[in-house]
Short mmCIF file of C-alpha atoms and ligand atoms in Angstrom, two decimals:
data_model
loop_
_atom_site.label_atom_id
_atom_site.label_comp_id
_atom_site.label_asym_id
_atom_site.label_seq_id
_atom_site.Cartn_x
_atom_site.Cartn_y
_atom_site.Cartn_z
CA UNK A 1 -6.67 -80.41 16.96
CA UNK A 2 -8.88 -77.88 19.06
CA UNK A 3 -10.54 -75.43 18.42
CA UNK A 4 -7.81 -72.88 18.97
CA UNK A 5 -5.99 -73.78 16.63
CA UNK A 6 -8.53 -74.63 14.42
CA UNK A 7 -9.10 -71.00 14.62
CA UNK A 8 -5.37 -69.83 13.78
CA UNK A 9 -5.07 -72.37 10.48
CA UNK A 10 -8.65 -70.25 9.76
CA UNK A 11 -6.75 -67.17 9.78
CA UNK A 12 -3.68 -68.20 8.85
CA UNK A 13 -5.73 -69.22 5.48
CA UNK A 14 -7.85 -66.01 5.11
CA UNK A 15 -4.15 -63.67 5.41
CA UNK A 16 -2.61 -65.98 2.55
CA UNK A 17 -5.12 -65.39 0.49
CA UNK A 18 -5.62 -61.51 1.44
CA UNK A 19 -1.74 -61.26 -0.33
CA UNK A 20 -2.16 -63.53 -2.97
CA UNK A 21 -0.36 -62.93 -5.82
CA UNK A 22 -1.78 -65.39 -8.08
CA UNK A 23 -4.83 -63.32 -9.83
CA UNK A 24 -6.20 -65.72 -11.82
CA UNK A 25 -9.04 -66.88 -10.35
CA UNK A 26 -9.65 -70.61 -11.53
CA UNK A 27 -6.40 -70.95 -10.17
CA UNK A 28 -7.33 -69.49 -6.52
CA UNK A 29 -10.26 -71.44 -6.72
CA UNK A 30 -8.52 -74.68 -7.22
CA UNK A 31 -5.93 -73.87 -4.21
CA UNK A 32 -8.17 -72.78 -1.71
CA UNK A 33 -11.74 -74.13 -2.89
CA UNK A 34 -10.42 -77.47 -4.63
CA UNK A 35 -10.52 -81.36 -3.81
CA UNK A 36 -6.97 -80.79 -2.81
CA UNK A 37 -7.55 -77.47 -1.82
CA UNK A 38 -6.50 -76.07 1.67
CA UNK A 39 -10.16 -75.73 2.49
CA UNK A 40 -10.79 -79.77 2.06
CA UNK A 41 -7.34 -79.82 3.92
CA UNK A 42 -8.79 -78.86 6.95
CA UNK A 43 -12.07 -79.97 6.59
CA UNK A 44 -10.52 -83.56 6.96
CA UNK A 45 -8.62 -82.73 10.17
CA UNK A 46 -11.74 -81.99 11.72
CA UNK A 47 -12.24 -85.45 12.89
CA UNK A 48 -9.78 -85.07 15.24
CA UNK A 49 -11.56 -81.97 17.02
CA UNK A 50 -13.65 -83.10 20.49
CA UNK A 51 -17.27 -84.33 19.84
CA UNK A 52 -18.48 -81.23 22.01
CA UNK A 53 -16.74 -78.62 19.57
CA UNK A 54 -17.47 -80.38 16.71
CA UNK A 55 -20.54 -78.40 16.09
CA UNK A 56 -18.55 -74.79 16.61
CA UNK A 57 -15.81 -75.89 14.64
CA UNK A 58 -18.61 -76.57 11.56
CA UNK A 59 -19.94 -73.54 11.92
CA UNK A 60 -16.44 -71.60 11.75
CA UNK A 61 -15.37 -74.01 8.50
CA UNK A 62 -18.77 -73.18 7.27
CA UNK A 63 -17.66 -69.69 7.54
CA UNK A 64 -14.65 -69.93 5.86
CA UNK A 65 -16.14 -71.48 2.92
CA UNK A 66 -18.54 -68.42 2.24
CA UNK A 67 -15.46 -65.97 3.07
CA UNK A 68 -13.00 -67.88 0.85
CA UNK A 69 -15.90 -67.83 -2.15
CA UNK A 70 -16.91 -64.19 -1.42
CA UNK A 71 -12.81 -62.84 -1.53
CA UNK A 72 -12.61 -65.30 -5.00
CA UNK A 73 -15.54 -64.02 -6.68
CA UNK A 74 -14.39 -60.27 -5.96
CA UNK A 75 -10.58 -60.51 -6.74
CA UNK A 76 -12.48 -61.67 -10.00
CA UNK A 77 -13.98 -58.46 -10.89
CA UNK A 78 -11.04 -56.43 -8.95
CA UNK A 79 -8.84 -53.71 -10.75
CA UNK A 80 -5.86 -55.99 -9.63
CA UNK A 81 -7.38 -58.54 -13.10
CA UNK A 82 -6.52 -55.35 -15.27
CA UNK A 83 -3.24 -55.60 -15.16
CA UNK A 84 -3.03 -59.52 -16.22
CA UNK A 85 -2.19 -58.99 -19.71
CA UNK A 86 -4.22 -60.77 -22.12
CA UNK A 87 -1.64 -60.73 -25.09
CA UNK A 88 -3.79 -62.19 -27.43
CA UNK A 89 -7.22 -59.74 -26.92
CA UNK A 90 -7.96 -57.39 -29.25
CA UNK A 91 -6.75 -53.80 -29.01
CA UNK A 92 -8.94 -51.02 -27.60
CA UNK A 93 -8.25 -48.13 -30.51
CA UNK A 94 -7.29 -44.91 -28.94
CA UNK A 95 -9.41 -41.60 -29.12
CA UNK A 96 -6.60 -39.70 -31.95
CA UNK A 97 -7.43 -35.81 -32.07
CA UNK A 98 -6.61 -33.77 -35.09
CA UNK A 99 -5.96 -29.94 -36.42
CA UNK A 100 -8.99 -27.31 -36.26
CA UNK A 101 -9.82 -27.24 -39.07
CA UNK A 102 -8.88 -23.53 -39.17
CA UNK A 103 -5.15 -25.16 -38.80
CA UNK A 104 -5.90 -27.47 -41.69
CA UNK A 105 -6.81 -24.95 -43.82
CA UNK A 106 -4.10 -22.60 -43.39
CA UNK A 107 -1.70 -25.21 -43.19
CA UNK A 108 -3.32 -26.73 -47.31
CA UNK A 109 -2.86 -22.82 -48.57
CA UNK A 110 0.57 -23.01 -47.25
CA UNK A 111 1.52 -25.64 -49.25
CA UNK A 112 -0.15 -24.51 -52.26
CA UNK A 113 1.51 -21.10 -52.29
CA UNK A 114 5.26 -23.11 -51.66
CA UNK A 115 4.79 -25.01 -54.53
CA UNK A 116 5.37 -21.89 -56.50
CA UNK A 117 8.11 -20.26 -54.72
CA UNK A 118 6.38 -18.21 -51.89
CA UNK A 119 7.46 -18.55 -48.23
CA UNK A 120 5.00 -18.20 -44.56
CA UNK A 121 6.09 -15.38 -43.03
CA UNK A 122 4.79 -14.60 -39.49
CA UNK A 123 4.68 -10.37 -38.11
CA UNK A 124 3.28 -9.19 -34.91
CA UNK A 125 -0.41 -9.51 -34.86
CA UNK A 126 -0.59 -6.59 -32.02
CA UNK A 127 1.41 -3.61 -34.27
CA UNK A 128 2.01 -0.11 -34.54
CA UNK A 129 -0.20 2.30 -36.62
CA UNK A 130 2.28 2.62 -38.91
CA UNK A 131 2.44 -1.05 -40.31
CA UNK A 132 -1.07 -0.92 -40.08
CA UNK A 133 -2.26 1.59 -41.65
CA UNK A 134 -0.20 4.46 -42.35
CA UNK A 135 2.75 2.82 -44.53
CA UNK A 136 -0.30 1.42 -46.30
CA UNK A 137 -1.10 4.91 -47.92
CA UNK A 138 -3.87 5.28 -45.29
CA UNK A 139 -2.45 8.81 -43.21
CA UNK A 140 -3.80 9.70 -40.22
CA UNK A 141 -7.56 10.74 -40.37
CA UNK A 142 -8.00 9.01 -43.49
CA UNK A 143 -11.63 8.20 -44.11
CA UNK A 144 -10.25 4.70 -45.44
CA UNK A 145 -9.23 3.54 -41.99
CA UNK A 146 -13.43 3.67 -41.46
CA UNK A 147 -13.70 0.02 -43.39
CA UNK A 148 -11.57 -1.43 -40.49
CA UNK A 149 -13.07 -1.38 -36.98
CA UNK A 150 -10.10 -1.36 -34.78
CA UNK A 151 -9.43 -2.29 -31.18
CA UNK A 152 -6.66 0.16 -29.92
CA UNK A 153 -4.32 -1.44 -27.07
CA UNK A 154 -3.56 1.04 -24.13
CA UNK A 155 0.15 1.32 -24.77
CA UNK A 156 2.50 3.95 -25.21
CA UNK A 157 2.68 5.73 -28.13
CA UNK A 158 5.56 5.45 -30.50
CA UNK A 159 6.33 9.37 -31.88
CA UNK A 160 7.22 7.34 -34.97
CA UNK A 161 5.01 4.48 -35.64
CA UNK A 162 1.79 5.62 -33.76
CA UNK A 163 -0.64 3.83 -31.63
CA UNK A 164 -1.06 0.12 -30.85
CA UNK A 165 -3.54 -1.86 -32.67
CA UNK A 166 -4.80 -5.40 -32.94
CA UNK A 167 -4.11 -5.89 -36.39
CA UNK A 168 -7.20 -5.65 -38.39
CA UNK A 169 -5.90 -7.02 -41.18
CA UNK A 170 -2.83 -9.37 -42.44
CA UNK A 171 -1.47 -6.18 -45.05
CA UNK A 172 0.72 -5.30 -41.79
CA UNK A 173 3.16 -7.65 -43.18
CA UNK A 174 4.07 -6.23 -46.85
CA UNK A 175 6.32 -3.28 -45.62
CA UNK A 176 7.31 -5.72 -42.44
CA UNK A 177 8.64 -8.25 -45.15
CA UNK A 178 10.09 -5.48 -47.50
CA UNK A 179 12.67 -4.24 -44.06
CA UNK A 180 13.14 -7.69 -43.44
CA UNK A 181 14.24 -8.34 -47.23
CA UNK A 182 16.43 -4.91 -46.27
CA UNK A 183 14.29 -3.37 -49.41
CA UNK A 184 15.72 -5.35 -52.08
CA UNK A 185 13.41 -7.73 -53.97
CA UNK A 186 12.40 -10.51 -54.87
CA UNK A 187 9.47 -10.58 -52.53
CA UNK A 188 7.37 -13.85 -52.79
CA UNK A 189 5.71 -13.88 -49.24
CA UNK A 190 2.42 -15.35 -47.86
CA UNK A 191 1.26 -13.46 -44.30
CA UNK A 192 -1.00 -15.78 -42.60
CA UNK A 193 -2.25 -15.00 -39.16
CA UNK A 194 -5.18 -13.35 -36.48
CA UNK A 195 -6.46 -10.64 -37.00
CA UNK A 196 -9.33 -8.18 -35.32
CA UNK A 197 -12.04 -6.20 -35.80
CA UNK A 198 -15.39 -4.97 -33.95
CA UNK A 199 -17.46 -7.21 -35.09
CA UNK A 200 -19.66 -10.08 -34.68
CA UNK A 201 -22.78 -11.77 -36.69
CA UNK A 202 -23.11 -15.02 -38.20
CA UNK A 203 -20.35 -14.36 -40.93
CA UNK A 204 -17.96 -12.36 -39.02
CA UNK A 205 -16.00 -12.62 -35.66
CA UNK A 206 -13.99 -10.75 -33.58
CA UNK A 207 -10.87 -12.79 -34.48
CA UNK A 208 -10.75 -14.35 -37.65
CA UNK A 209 -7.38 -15.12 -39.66
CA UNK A 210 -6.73 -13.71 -43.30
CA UNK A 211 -3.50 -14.50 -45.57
CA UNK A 212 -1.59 -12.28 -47.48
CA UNK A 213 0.14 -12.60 -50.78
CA UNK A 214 2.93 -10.15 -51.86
CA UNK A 215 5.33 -10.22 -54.78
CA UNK A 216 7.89 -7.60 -55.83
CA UNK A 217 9.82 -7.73 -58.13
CA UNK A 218 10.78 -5.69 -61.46
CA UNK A 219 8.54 -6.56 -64.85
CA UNK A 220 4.96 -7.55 -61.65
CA UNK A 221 2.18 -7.25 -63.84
CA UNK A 222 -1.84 -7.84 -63.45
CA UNK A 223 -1.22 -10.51 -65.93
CA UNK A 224 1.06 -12.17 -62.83
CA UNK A 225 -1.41 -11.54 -60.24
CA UNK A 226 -4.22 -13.29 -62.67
CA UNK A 227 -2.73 -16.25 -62.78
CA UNK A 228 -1.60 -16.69 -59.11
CA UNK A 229 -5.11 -15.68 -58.47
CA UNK A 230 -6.43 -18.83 -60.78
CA UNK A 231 -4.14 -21.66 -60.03
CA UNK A 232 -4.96 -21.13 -56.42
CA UNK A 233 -8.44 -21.23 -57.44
CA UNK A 234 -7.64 -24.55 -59.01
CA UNK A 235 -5.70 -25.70 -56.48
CA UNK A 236 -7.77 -25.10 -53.15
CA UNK A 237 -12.02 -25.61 -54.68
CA UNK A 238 -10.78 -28.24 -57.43
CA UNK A 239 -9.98 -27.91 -60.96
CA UNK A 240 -12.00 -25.69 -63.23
CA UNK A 241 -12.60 -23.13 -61.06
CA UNK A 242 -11.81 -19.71 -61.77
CA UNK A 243 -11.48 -16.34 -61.02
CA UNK A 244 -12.63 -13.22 -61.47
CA UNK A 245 -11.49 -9.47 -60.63
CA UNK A 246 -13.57 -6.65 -60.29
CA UNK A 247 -12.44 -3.14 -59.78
CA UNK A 248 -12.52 -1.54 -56.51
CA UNK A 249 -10.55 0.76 -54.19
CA UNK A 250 -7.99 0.28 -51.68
CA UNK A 251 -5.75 2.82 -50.83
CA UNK A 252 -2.50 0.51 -50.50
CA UNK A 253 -2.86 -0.77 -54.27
CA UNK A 254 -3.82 1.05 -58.20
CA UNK A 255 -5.23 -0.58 -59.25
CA UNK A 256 -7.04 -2.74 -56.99
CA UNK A 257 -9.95 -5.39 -57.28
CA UNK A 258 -12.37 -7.43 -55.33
CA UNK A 259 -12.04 -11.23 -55.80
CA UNK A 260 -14.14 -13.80 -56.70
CA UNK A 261 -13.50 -17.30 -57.41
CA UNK A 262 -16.52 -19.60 -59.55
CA UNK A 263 -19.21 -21.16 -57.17
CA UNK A 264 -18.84 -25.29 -57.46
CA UNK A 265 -22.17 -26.12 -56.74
CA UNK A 266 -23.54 -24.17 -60.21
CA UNK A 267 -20.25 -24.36 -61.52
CA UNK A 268 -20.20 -20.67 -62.19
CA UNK A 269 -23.57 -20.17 -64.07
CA UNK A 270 -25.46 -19.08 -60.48
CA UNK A 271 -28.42 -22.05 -61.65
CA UNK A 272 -28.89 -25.03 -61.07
CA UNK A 273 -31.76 -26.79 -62.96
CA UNK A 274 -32.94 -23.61 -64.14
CA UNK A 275 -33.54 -22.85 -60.51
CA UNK A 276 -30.90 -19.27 -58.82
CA UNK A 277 -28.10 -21.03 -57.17
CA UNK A 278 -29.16 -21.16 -53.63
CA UNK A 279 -25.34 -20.98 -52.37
CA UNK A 280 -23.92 -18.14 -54.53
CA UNK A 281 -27.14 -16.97 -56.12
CA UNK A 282 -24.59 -15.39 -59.01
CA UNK A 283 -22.59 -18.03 -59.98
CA UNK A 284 -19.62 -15.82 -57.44
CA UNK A 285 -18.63 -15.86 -54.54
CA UNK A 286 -16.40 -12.88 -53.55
CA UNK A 287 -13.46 -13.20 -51.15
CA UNK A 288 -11.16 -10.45 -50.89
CA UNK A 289 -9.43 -7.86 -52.30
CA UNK A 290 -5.92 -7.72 -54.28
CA UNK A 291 -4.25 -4.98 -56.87
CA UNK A 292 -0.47 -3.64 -57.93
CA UNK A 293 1.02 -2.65 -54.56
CA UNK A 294 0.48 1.33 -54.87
CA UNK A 295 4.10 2.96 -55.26
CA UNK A 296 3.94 4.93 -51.57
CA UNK A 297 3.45 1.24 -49.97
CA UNK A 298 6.60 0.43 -51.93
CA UNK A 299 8.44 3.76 -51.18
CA UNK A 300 7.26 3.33 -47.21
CA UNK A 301 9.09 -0.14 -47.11
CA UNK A 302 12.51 1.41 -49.33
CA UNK A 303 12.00 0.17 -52.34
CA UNK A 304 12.19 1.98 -55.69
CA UNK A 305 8.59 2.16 -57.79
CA UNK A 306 10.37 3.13 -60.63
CA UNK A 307 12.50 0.06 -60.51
CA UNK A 308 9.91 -2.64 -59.28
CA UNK A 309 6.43 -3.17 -59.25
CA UNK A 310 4.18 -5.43 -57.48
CA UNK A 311 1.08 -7.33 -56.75
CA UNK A 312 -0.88 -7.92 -53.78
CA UNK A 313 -3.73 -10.18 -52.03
CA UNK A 314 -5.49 -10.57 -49.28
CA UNK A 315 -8.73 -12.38 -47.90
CA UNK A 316 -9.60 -14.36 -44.67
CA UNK A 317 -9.18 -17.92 -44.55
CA UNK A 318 -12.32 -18.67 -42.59
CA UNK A 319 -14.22 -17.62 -45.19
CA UNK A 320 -12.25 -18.83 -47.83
CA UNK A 321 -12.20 -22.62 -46.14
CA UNK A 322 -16.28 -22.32 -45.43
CA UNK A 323 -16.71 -22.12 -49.30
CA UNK A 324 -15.03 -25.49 -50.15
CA UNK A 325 -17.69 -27.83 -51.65
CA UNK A 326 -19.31 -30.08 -48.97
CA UNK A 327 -18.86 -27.91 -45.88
CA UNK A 328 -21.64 -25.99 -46.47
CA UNK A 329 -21.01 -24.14 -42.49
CA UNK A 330 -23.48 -21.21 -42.26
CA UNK A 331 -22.62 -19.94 -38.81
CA UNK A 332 -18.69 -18.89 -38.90
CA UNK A 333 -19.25 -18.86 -35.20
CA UNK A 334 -19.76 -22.63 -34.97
CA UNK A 335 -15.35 -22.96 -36.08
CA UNK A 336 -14.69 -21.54 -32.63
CA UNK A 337 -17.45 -22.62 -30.46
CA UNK A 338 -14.83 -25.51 -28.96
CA UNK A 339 -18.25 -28.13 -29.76
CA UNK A 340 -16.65 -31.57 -30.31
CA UNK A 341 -20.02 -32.29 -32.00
CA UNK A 342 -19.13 -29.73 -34.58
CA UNK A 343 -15.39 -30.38 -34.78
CA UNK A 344 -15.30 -34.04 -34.84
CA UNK A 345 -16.38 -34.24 -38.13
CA UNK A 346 -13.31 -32.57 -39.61
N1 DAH B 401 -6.35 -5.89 -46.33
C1 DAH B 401 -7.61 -5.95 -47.06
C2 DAH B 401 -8.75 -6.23 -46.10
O1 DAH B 401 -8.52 -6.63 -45.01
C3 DAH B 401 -7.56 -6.99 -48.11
C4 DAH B 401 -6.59 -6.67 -49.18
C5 DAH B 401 -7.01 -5.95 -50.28
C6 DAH B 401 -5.30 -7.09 -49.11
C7 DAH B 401 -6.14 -5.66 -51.30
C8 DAH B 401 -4.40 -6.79 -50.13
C9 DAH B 401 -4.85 -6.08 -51.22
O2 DAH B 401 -3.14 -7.18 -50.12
O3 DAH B 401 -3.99 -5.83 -52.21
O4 DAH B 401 -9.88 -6.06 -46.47
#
């Protein structure tokens, strides 16, 4: 052998192993690097090479040696070791995502409402006037409409059903659900969706959700409403909690209430170790507003107040979800800030 084609079994070497397909590398080390390797292969044959290139053709095996180490060592740490499946390692447990917990929430007072007969219904939350407002006993110019800071949407206006609006609240979808139901009870419907007002401070935002509660139907009572209002109570902050109405105004019920449903920290008696409650401060916490749907609401959606009566509710679910025990969130703003910090721990 010269040095030639000492040279070409050289490369011929260095190409196999550029396309090997074996990635193991104990095995590549054995082929090329072993006692029977293809490295000592040649090394013997170089006994054969002239006494004057004998020195050359050292160097160039030398050479090979390092290369043939060099390419080993890396294929070691190369991507091409990923995909030798080790069958028997342990798995690597996937990052799994979950609901907002805005989702979760509506999603628990879903279920709690089907379980006695009321179904989700979903209505525009970009409507007219009319659904808004004025079918709710609220006419034009009403000083009522004040309590709702409204965005208007730049649309056409409808000679019937008035402006545009971002819905400020979810009460757009009683006389919505008494058309759909073509006017003839019995209504059992829960509205859940966004709604939108002018605002924004550490307890309010611009979009927010609320969920509505309507029933019609003939022989509705307070009594009904009472006890709709305390076995949610029950069912969403835990048993034993109550709830309590208070008298109030709203021009789409009479008579109508504020709600408030027992704090869990004091259990209702606004102290703790003779100490004021420091997260209801009354023993209360109020969250949202319900009464006997007022007979105009009922005549605006065709339905006969003589004949039927009905009860309505209506609160948002942000706050609602913020007052479960152990959240203790104090910045409403923080639900929708997109932090993973925040949301992970949901
Ligand atoms: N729509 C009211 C609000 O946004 C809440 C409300 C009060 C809803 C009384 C009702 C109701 O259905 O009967 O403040």
């Amino acid at each position: 052998m010269n040095l030639e084609e000492l040279q070409i079994k050289i490369k011929t070497i260095k190409e196999q192993l550029k396309n090997e397909s074996i990635v193991d590398s104990e095995l590549l080390q054995t082929k090329y690097l072993g006692k029977k390797g293809s490295f000592n292969d040649l090394a013997k044959a170089i006994g054969q090479i002239d006494p004057e290139q004998k020195k050359e053709a050292g160097k160039l095996l030398n050479e090979l040696k390092i290369h043939l180490t060099e390419t080993i060592e890396k294929l070691e740490k190369s991507p091409k070791k990923a995909s030798f499946e080790d069958l028997t390692a342990p798995g690597v447990k996937p990052k799994v995502g979950h609901m907002h917990p805005v989702s979760q929430a509506m999603e628990e007072i879903t279920q709690i409402f089907e379980r006695i007969g009321f179904s989700r219904a979903r209505y525009p939350e970009v409507d007219w006037d009319w659904y808004v407002f004025e079918s709710l006993n609220m006419p034009k110019s009403h000083p009522a409409r004040d309590e709702w800071e409204t965005f208007f949407v730049e649309a056409p206006v409808d000679p019937e059903k008035g402006k545009v609006v971002l819905t400020t609240h979810t009460s757009n979808g009683q006389v919505r659900e008494m058309e759909r139901l073509k006017s003839k009870p019995p209504i059992r419907m829960i509205n859940i969706a966004r709604c939108y007002r002018r605002q924004q401070d550490a307890t309010h935002t611009q979009m927010f959700h609320q969920f509505e509660g309507l029933v019609v139907d003939t022989g509705i009572n307070i009594q009904h409403l009472k006890g709709t209002l305390d076995y949610f109570a029950e069912q969403f902050y835990g048993p034993g909690t109550k709830s309590r109405i208070r008298p109030f105004h709203f021009q789409f019920t009479e008579p109508s209430f504020e709600v408030d449903f027992s704090c869990h920290i004091c259990n209702g008696t606004g102290k703790i170790n003779e100490e004021k409650c420091k997260f209801c401060k009354s023993g209360w916490h109020e969250v949202g507003g319900a009464g006997m749907v007022h007979p105009n609401v009922l005549k605006a959606g065709g339905i006969d107040p003589e004949k039927y009566t009905g009860f309505a509710f209506g609160w948002g679910v942000e706050r609602t979800y913020t007052l479960k025990q152990g959240l203790n969130i104090d910045d409403i703003r923080l639900l929708y800030s997109g932090d993973l910090r925040f949301l992970e721990q949901f």
